[in-house]
Coordinates of C-alpha atoms in Angstrom, one line a residue:
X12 CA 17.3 2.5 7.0
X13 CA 15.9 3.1 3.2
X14 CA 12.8 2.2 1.5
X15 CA 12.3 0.9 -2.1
X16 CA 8.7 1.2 -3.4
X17 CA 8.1 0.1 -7.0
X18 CA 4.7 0.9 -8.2
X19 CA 2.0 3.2 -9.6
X20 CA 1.3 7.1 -9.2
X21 CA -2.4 7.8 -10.3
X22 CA -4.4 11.4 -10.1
X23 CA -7.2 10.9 -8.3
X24 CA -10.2 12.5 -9.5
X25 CA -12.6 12.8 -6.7
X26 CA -16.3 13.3 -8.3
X27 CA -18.1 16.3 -6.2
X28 CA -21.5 14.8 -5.2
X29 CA -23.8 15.2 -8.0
X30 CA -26.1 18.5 -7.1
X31 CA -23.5 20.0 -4.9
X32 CA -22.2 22.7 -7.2
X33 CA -19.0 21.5 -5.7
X34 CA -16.1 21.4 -8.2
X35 CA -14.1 17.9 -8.9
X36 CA -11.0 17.5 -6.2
X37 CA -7.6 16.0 -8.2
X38 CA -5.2 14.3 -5.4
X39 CA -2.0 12.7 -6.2
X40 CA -2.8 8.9 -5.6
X41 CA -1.4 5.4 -6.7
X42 CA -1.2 3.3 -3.8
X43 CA 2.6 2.1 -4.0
X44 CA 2.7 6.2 -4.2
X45 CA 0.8 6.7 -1.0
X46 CA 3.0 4.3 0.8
X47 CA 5.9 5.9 -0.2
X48 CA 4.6 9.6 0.5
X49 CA 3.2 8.0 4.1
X50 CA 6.9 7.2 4.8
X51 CA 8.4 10.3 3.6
X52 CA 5.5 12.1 6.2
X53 CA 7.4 9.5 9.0
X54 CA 10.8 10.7 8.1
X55 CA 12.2 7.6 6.4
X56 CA 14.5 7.4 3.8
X57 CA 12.6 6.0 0.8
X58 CA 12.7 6.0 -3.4
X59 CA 10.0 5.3 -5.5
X60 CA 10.5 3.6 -8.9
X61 CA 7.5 4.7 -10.7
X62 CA 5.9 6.4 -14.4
X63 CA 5.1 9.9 -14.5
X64 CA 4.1 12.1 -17.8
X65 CA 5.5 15.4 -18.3
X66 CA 1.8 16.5 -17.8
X67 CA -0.3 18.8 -15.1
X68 CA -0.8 15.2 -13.2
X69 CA 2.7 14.0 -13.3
X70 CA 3.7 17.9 -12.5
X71 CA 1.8 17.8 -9.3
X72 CA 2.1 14.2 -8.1
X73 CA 6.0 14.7 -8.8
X74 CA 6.2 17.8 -6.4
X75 CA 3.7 16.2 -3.4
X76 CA 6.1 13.1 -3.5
X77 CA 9.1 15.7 -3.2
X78 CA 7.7 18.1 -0.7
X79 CA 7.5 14.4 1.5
X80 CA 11.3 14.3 0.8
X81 CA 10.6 11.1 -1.6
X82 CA 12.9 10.6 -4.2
X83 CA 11.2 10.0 -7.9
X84 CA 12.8 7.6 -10.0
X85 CA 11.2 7.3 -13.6
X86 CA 11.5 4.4 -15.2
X87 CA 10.3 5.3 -19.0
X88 CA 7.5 7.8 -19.7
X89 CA 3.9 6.9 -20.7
X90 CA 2.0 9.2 -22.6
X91 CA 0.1 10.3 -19.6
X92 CA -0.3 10.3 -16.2
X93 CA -2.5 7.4 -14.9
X94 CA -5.6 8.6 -13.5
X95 CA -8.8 7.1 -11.3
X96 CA -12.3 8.8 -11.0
X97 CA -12.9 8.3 -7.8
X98 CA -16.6 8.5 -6.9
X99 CA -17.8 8.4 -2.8
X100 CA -20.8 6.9 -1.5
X101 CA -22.8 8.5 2.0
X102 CA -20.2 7.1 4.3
X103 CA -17.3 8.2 2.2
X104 CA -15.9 5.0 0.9
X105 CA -14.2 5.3 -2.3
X106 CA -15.4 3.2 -6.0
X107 CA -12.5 3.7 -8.6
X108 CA -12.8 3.7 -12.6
X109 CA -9.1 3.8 -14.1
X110 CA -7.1 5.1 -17.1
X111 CA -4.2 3.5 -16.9
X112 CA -1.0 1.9 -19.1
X113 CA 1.5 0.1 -16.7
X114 CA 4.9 -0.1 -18.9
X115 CA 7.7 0.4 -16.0
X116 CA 11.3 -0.8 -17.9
X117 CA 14.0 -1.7 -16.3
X118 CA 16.8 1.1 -15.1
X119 CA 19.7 1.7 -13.1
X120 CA 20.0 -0.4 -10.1
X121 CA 18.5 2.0 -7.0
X122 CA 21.6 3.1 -4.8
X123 CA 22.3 2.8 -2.3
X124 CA 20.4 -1.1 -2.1
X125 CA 17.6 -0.8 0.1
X126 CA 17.1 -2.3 3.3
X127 CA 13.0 -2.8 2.4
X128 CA 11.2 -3.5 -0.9
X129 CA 7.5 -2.6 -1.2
X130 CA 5.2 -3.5 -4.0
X131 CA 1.8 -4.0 -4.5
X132 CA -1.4 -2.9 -6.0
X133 CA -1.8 -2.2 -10.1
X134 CA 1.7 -1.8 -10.6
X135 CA 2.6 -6.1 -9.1
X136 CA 0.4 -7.1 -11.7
X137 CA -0.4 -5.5 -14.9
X138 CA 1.9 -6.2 -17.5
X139 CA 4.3 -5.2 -19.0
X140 CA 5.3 -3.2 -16.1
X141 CA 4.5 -6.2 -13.7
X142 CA 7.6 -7.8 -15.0
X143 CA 10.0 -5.1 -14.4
X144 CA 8.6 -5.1 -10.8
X145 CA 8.7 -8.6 -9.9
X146 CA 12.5 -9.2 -11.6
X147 CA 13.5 -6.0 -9.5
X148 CA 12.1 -7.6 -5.9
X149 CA 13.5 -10.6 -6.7
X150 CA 16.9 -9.4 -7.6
X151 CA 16.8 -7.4 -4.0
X152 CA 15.6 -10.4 -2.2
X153 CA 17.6 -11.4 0.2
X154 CA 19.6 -8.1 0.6
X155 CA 16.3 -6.5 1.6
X156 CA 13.0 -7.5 3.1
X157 CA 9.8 -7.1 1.4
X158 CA 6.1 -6.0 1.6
X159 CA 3.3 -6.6 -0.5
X160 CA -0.3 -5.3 -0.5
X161 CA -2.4 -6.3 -3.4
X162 CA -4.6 -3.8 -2.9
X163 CA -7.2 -5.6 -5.7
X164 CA -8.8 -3.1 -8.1
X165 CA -11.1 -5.8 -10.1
X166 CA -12.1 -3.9 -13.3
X167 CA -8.0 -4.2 -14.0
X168 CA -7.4 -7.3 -12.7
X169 CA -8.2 -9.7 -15.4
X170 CA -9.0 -13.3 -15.6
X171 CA -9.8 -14.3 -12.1
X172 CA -7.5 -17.9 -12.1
X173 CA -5.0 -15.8 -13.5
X174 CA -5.0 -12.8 -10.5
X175 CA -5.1 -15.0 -8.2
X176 CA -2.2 -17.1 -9.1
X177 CA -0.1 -13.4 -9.6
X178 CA -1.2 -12.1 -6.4
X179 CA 0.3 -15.4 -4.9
X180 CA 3.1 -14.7 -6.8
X181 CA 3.9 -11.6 -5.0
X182 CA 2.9 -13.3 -1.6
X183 CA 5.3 -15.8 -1.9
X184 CA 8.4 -13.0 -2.5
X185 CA 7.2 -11.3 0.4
X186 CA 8.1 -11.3 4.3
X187 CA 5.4 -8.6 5.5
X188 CA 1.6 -9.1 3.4
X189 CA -1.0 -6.5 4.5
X190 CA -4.5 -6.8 2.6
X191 CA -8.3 -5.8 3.2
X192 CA -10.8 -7.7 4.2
X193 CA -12.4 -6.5 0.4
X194 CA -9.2 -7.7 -1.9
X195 CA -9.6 -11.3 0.3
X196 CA -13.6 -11.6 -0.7
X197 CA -12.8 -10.7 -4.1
X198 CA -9.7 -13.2 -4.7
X199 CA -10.8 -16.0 -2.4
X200 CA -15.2 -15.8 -2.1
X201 CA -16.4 -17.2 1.2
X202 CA -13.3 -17.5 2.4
X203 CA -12.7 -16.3 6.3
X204 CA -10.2 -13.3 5.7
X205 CA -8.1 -14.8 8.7
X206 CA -7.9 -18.7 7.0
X207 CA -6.6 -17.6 4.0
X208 CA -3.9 -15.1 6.1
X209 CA -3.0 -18.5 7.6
X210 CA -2.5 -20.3 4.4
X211 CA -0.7 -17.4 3.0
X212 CA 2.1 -17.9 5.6
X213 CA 2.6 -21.5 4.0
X214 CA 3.6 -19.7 0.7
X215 CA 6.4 -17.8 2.6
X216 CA 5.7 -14.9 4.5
X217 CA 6.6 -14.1 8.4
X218 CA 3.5 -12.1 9.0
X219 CA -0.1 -11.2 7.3
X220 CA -2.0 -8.5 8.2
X221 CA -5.6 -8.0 7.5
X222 CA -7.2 -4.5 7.7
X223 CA -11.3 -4.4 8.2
X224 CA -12.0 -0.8 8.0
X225 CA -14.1 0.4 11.2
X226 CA -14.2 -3.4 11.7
X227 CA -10.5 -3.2 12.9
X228 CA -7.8 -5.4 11.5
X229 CA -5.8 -8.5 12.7
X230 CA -2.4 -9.9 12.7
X231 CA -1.5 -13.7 12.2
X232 CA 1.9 -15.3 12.3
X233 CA 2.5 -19.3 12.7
X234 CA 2.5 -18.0 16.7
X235 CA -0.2 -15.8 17.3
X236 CA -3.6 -14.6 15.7
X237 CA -3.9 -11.0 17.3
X238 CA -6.7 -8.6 16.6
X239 CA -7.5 -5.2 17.1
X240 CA -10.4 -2.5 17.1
X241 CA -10.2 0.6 14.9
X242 CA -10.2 3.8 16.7
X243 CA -12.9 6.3 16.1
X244 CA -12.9 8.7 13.3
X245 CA -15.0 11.3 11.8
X246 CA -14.7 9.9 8.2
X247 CA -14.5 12.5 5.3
X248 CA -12.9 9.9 2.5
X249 CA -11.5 6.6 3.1
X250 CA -9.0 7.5 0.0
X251 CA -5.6 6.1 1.1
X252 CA -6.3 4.9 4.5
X253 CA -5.2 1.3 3.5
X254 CA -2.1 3.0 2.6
X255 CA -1.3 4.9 5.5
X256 CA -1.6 1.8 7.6
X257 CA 1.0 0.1 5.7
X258 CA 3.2 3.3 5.6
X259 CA 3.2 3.1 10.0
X260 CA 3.3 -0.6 9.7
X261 CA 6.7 -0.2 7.6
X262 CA 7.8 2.3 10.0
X263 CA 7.0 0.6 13.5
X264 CA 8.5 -2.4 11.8
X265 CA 12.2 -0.8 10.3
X266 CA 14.8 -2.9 10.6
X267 CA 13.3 -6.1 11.5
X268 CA 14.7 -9.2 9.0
X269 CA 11.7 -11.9 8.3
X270 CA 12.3 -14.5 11.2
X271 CA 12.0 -11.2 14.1
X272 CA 8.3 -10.3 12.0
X273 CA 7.5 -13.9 12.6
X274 CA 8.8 -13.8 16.7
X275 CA 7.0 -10.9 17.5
X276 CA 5.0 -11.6 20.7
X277 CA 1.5 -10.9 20.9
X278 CA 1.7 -7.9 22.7
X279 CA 4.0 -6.3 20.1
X280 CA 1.7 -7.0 17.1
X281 CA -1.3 -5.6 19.2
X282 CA 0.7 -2.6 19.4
X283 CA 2.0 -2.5 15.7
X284 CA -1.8 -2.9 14.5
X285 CA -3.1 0.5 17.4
X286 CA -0.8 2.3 15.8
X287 CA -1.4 1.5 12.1
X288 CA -5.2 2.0 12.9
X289 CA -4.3 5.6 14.5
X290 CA -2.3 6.4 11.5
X291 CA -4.9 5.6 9.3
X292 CA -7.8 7.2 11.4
X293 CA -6.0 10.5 11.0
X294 CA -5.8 9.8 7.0
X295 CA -10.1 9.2 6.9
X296 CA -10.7 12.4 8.6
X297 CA -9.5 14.5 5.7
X298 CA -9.5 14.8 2.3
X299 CA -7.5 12.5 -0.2
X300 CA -4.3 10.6 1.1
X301 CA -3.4 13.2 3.3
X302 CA -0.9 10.6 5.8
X303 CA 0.2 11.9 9.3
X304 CA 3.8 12.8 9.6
X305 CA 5.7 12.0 13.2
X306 CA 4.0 14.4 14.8
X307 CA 0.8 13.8 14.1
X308 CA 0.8 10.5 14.4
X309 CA 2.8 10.8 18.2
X310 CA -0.4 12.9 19.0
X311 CA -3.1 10.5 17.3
X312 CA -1.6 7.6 19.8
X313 CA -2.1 9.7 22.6
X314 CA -5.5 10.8 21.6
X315 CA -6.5 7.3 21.3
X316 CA -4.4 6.6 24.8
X317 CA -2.2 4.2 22.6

Protein backbone atom coordinates (compact mmCIF):
# COMPACT_ATOMS: atom_id res chain seq x y z
CA UNK A 1 0.00 0.00 0.00
CA UNK A 2 1.47 3.71 -0.72
CA UNK A 3 1.23 6.86 1.08
CA UNK A 4 0.83 10.44 -0.37
CA UNK A 5 1.72 13.30 2.12
CA UNK A 6 1.36 16.79 0.80
CA UNK A 7 2.76 19.33 3.13
CA UNK A 8 5.54 21.35 4.80
CA UNK A 9 9.31 20.53 5.68
CA UNK A 10 10.52 23.10 8.30
CA UNK A 11 14.18 23.13 10.18
CA UNK A 12 13.67 23.14 13.59
CA UNK A 13 15.67 25.29 15.50
CA UNK A 14 15.72 24.07 18.99
CA UNK A 15 16.79 27.09 21.41
CA UNK A 16 19.52 25.64 24.06
CA UNK A 17 18.19 26.79 27.51
CA UNK A 18 19.32 30.25 28.09
CA UNK A 19 22.54 29.86 30.65
CA UNK A 20 23.33 26.38 29.49
CA UNK A 21 26.33 27.10 27.31
CA UNK A 22 24.60 24.47 25.24
CA UNK A 23 24.66 25.13 21.51
CA UNK A 24 21.22 25.52 19.28
CA UNK A 25 19.99 21.85 18.04
CA UNK A 26 18.60 22.12 14.09
CA UNK A 27 16.19 18.94 13.32
CA UNK A 28 14.43 18.40 10.20
CA UNK A 29 10.70 19.16 11.08
CA UNK A 30 7.40 20.14 9.29
CA UNK A 31 4.77 18.09 10.53
CA UNK A 32 3.30 16.59 7.04
CA UNK A 33 7.23 15.81 7.00
CA UNK A 34 7.28 13.97 10.23
CA UNK A 35 4.39 11.91 9.17
CA UNK A 36 5.90 10.92 6.26
CA UNK A 37 9.46 10.18 7.75
CA UNK A 38 7.31 8.22 10.85
CA UNK A 39 6.03 5.93 7.97
CA UNK A 40 9.20 5.47 6.11
CA UNK A 41 10.64 4.38 10.00
CA UNK A 42 7.43 1.66 9.70
CA UNK A 43 8.44 0.47 6.36
CA UNK A 44 5.65 1.87 4.16
CA UNK A 45 5.72 2.97 0.92
CA UNK A 46 5.18 6.78 0.98
CA UNK A 47 6.00 10.18 -1.18
CA UNK A 48 6.00 13.44 0.03
CA UNK A 49 4.91 16.42 -2.19
CA UNK A 50 6.67 19.20 -0.42
CA UNK A 51 9.20 22.71 -0.94
CA UNK A 52 12.78 22.42 -0.18
CA UNK A 53 15.62 25.25 -1.00
CA UNK A 54 18.87 24.20 -2.38
CA UNK A 55 20.12 25.40 1.02
CA UNK A 56 22.04 23.66 4.28
CA UNK A 57 18.22 23.15 5.65
CA UNK A 58 16.78 21.74 2.53
CA UNK A 59 20.28 19.70 2.12
CA UNK A 60 19.74 17.96 5.44
CA UNK A 61 15.93 17.67 5.70
CA UNK A 62 16.17 16.17 1.96
CA UNK A 63 18.68 13.38 3.11
CA UNK A 64 16.80 12.39 6.72
CA UNK A 65 13.56 12.01 4.60
CA UNK A 66 15.71 9.71 2.16
CA UNK A 67 17.65 7.73 4.73
CA UNK A 68 13.67 6.81 5.89
CA UNK A 69 13.33 5.60 2.30
CA UNK A 70 10.79 8.57 1.58
CA UNK A 71 10.63 9.75 -1.74
CA UNK A 72 10.93 13.85 -2.15
CA UNK A 73 8.88 15.32 -4.60
CA UNK A 74 9.42 19.26 -5.07
CA UNK A 75 6.90 21.10 -6.22
CA UNK A 76 8.67 24.60 -7.06
CA UNK A 77 11.50 26.04 -4.96
CA UNK A 78 11.17 28.86 -2.43
CA UNK A 79 14.02 30.96 -1.69
CA UNK A 80 14.64 29.08 1.53
CA UNK A 81 13.96 26.47 3.60
CA UNK A 82 11.12 27.08 6.03
CA UNK A 83 12.28 27.16 9.45
CA UNK A 84 10.64 27.30 13.31
CA UNK A 85 12.63 28.47 16.52
CA UNK A 86 11.54 26.13 18.63
CA UNK A 87 11.87 27.20 22.30
CA UNK A 88 11.12 24.37 25.42
CA UNK A 89 9.68 25.14 28.60
CA UNK A 90 10.64 22.82 32.17
CA UNK A 91 8.63 19.92 31.04
CA UNK A 92 9.82 20.00 27.47
CA UNK A 93 6.81 21.13 25.56
CA UNK A 94 7.67 22.88 22.51
CA UNK A 95 6.46 27.00 21.61
CA UNK A 96 7.19 27.63 17.77
CA UNK A 97 8.00 31.09 16.03
CA UNK A 98 8.10 30.56 12.09
CA UNK A 99 9.72 31.81 8.86
CA UNK A 100 7.88 30.50 6.45
CA UNK A 101 6.45 31.14 2.55
CA UNK A 102 3.97 28.26 1.55
CA UNK A 103 3.88 28.41 -2.49
CA UNK A 104 3.50 24.51 -3.39
CA UNK A 105 2.41 24.56 -7.55
CA UNK A 106 1.00 22.08 -9.01
CA UNK A 107 3.16 19.09 -10.77
CA UNK A 108 3.10 15.79 -12.29
CA UNK A 109 0.39 13.57 -11.07
CA UNK A 110 2.26 11.19 -8.09
CA UNK A 111 2.62 7.57 -9.61
CA UNK A 112 1.73 5.22 -9.03
CA UNK A 113 -1.96 6.83 -7.35
CA UNK A 114 -1.79 6.28 -3.85
CA UNK A 115 -3.87 4.22 -1.82
CA UNK A 116 -3.78 7.13 1.23
CA UNK A 117 -3.65 10.93 1.10
CA UNK A 118 -2.40 12.85 4.19
CA UNK A 119 -2.43 16.61 4.75
CA UNK A 120 -2.54 18.82 7.39
CA UNK A 121 -0.81 21.40 9.38
CA UNK A 122 0.71 24.87 7.74
CA UNK A 123 0.89 23.40 4.42
CA UNK A 124 -3.68 22.73 4.35
CA UNK A 125 -3.95 26.25 4.88
CA UNK A 126 -1.63 28.90 4.04
CA UNK A 127 -1.99 30.12 0.71
CA UNK A 128 -0.98 30.00 -2.16
CA UNK A 129 0.28 26.61 -1.53
CA UNK A 130 -3.05 25.59 0.33
CA UNK A 131 -4.66 25.56 -3.03
CA UNK A 132 -2.41 23.26 -4.76
CA UNK A 133 -2.93 20.94 -1.66
CA UNK A 134 -6.53 20.86 -1.41
CA UNK A 135 -7.19 20.55 -5.52
CA UNK A 136 -4.55 17.58 -5.31
CA UNK A 137 -6.69 15.67 -2.25
CA UNK A 138 -9.62 16.30 -3.94
CA UNK A 139 -8.60 15.10 -7.28
CA UNK A 140 -7.33 11.65 -5.32
CA UNK A 141 -10.52 11.39 -3.52
CA UNK A 142 -12.18 8.62 -3.94
CA UNK A 143 -9.21 6.55 -5.44
CA UNK A 144 -7.51 7.02 -2.06
CA UNK A 145 -8.51 7.58 1.56
CA UNK A 146 -7.46 10.56 3.37
CA UNK A 147 -6.12 11.95 6.73
CA UNK A 148 -5.98 15.29 8.03
CA UNK A 149 -4.40 16.81 11.19
CA UNK A 150 -4.59 20.49 11.54
CA UNK A 151 -2.05 20.57 13.68
CA UNK A 152 -2.94 24.61 14.50
CA UNK A 153 0.11 26.87 14.73
CA UNK A 154 -1.94 30.33 15.65
CA UNK A 155 0.71 33.07 14.89
CA UNK A 156 0.12 31.66 11.06
CA UNK A 157 -3.24 30.94 11.08
CA UNK A 158 -4.96 34.20 10.35
CA UNK A 159 -8.31 35.53 10.88
CA UNK A 160 -9.94 33.20 13.35
CA UNK A 161 -13.62 32.85 11.22
CA UNK A 162 -11.51 32.31 8.42
CA UNK A 163 -9.21 29.16 10.01
CA UNK A 164 -11.89 27.74 11.24
CA UNK A 165 -13.95 27.54 8.19
CA UNK A 166 -10.49 26.07 6.24
CA UNK A 167 -9.76 23.70 8.87
CA UNK A 168 -13.44 22.39 8.19
CA UNK A 169 -12.64 22.41 4.86
CA UNK A 170 -10.07 19.84 5.18
CA UNK A 171 -12.25 17.84 7.72
CA UNK A 172 -14.90 17.50 5.43
CA UNK A 173 -12.29 15.77 2.50
CA UNK A 174 -11.10 13.59 5.07
CA UNK A 175 -12.04 9.96 6.29
CA UNK A 176 -9.32 9.59 9.29
CA UNK A 177 -9.02 13.39 11.51
CA UNK A 178 -6.47 13.15 14.29
CA UNK A 179 -6.13 16.58 16.40
CA UNK A 180 -4.86 17.78 19.97
CA UNK A 181 -6.64 18.62 22.57
CA UNK A 182 -4.62 22.29 22.09
CA UNK A 183 -5.61 22.92 18.13
CA UNK A 184 -9.52 22.08 19.43
CA UNK A 185 -9.29 24.93 22.39
CA UNK A 186 -7.73 27.24 20.05
CA UNK A 187 -10.32 26.68 17.01
CA UNK A 188 -13.48 26.00 19.08
CA UNK A 189 -12.93 27.86 22.97
CA UNK A 190 -14.79 26.07 25.69
CA UNK A 191 -15.61 23.56 23.61
CA UNK A 192 -15.30 19.67 25.06
CA UNK A 193 -12.53 18.34 22.71
CA UNK A 194 -14.80 15.09 22.36
CA UNK A 195 -18.29 17.21 21.27
CA UNK A 196 -16.68 18.87 18.63
CA UNK A 197 -14.96 15.26 17.47
CA UNK A 198 -18.61 14.26 17.36
CA UNK A 199 -19.83 17.13 15.28
CA UNK A 200 -16.88 16.71 13.04
CA UNK A 201 -18.14 13.23 11.98
CA UNK A 202 -21.36 15.13 10.64
CA UNK A 203 -19.05 17.04 8.12
CA UNK A 204 -17.85 13.60 6.78
CA UNK A 205 -15.30 11.74 8.32
CA UNK A 206 -15.43 7.82 9.53
CA UNK A 207 -13.30 8.43 12.54
CA UNK A 208 -11.71 11.45 14.79
CA UNK A 209 -9.13 11.04 16.96
CA UNK A 210 -8.12 13.30 19.72
CA UNK A 211 -4.62 13.17 21.35
CA UNK A 212 -4.25 14.80 25.07
CA UNK A 213 -0.59 14.50 25.69
CA UNK A 214 0.15 12.56 29.13
CA UNK A 215 -3.67 13.07 29.37
CA UNK A 216 -4.11 10.15 26.86
CA UNK A 217 -6.23 10.45 23.76
CA UNK A 218 -9.66 9.12 22.56
CA UNK A 219 -11.36 7.80 19.57
CA UNK A 220 -14.98 8.63 18.50
CA UNK A 221 -16.88 7.20 15.59
CA UNK A 222 -21.01 7.38 15.16
CA UNK A 223 -20.52 3.81 17.23
CA UNK A 224 -18.27 4.10 19.93
CA UNK A 225 -16.45 6.89 22.05
CA UNK A 226 -13.20 4.93 23.19
CA UNK A 227 -10.47 6.41 25.33
CA UNK A 228 -7.21 5.61 26.35
CA UNK A 229 -4.26 6.38 28.86
CA UNK A 230 -0.79 7.48 27.71
CA UNK A 231 1.98 5.26 28.69
CA UNK A 232 4.74 6.56 30.68
CA UNK A 233 7.61 8.37 29.38
CA UNK A 234 10.72 10.13 30.49
CA UNK A 235 10.04 13.25 28.33
CA UNK A 236 13.10 15.05 26.77
CA UNK A 237 10.98 17.12 23.89
CA UNK A 238 7.51 16.70 22.88
CA UNK A 239 8.79 17.83 19.21
CA UNK A 240 6.91 15.52 16.83
CA UNK A 241 5.13 13.27 19.12
CA UNK A 242 1.67 14.39 17.62
CA UNK A 243 3.21 13.20 14.54
CA UNK A 244 4.43 9.97 15.27
CA UNK A 245 0.99 9.07 16.62
CA UNK A 246 -0.50 9.67 13.32
CA UNK A 247 2.44 8.04 11.44
CA UNK A 248 1.35 4.35 13.71
CA UNK A 249 -2.22 5.37 13.35
CA UNK A 250 -1.73 5.33 9.39
CA UNK A 251 0.15 2.21 9.69
CA UNK A 252 -2.18 0.08 12.18
CA UNK A 253 -4.88 1.45 9.91
CA UNK A 254 -3.39 0.51 6.03
CA UNK A 255 -5.75 -0.64 3.85
CA UNK A 256 -8.88 0.13 5.56
CA UNK A 257 -11.50 2.22 3.03
CA UNK A 258 -13.79 4.89 5.16
CA UNK A 259 -16.86 2.76 6.06
CA UNK A 260 -14.24 -0.31 7.86
CA UNK A 261 -12.61 3.13 9.98
CA UNK A 262 -16.13 3.76 10.95
CA UNK A 263 -17.01 -0.32 11.85
CA UNK A 264 -14.19 -0.73 13.92
CA UNK A 265 -15.27 -2.22 17.27
CA UNK A 266 -14.32 -0.83 20.38
CA UNK A 267 -11.75 -3.09 21.14
CA UNK A 268 -9.94 -2.41 17.88
CA UNK A 269 -9.81 1.41 18.41
CA UNK A 270 -8.57 0.87 22.04
CA UNK A 271 -5.91 -1.01 20.50
CA UNK A 272 -5.17 1.46 17.51
CA UNK A 273 -4.95 4.40 20.17
CA UNK A 274 -2.11 1.92 22.83
CA UNK A 275 -0.19 1.64 20.04
CA UNK A 276 -0.20 5.30 18.67
CA UNK A 277 0.44 6.40 22.34
CA UNK A 278 3.54 3.78 22.44
CA UNK A 279 4.77 5.15 19.28
CA UNK A 280 4.68 8.48 20.38
CA UNK A 281 6.10 7.76 23.91
CA UNK A 282 9.19 6.47 22.30
CA UNK A 283 9.34 9.83 20.07
CA UNK A 284 9.21 12.25 23.70
CA UNK A 285 11.98 10.46 25.15
CA UNK A 286 14.56 11.79 22.68
CA UNK A 287 15.56 14.57 21.01
CA UNK A 288 13.58 16.11 17.96
CA UNK A 289 11.14 13.94 15.81
CA UNK A 290 13.19 11.00 16.17
CA UNK A 291 9.93 8.29 15.28
CA UNK A 292 10.33 4.54 16.11
CA UNK A 293 10.84 2.27 13.20
CA UNK A 294 9.15 -1.54 13.32
CA UNK A 295 11.33 -2.59 15.70
CA UNK A 296 11.13 -0.21 18.04
CA UNK A 297 7.85 0.22 18.16
CA UNK A 298 7.17 -4.06 18.33
CA UNK A 299 9.39 -3.55 21.59
CA UNK A 300 7.65 -0.27 22.98
CA UNK A 301 4.24 -2.45 22.89
CA UNK A 302 5.73 -4.99 24.80
CA UNK A 303 7.28 -2.72 27.27
CA UNK A 304 4.07 -1.22 27.90
CA UNK A 305 2.45 -4.99 27.84
CA UNK A 306 0.37 -3.78 24.77
Amino acid sequence: MSFLVIGECVADIVRAPAGSGAADRVHPGGSPANVAHGLGRLGRDVTLLTQLADDPAGRLIAAHLRAAGVRVEVGGVPPRTPSAVVGLDARGAATYTFDIAWTLEPGSPVEPTPAHVHIGSIGAVTEPGATTVLAETERLRGRATVSYDPNVRPALMGEHAVAVAGAERCVALADLVKASDEDLAWLYPDEDPEAVAARWLDLGPALVLVTRGAGGSSAVTRRHTVRSTAPEAVVVDTVGAGDSFMSAVLDALAGRDAAALGALPADALAALLATAGAAAAVTVSRAGSQPPDRAELDAARAAFAL
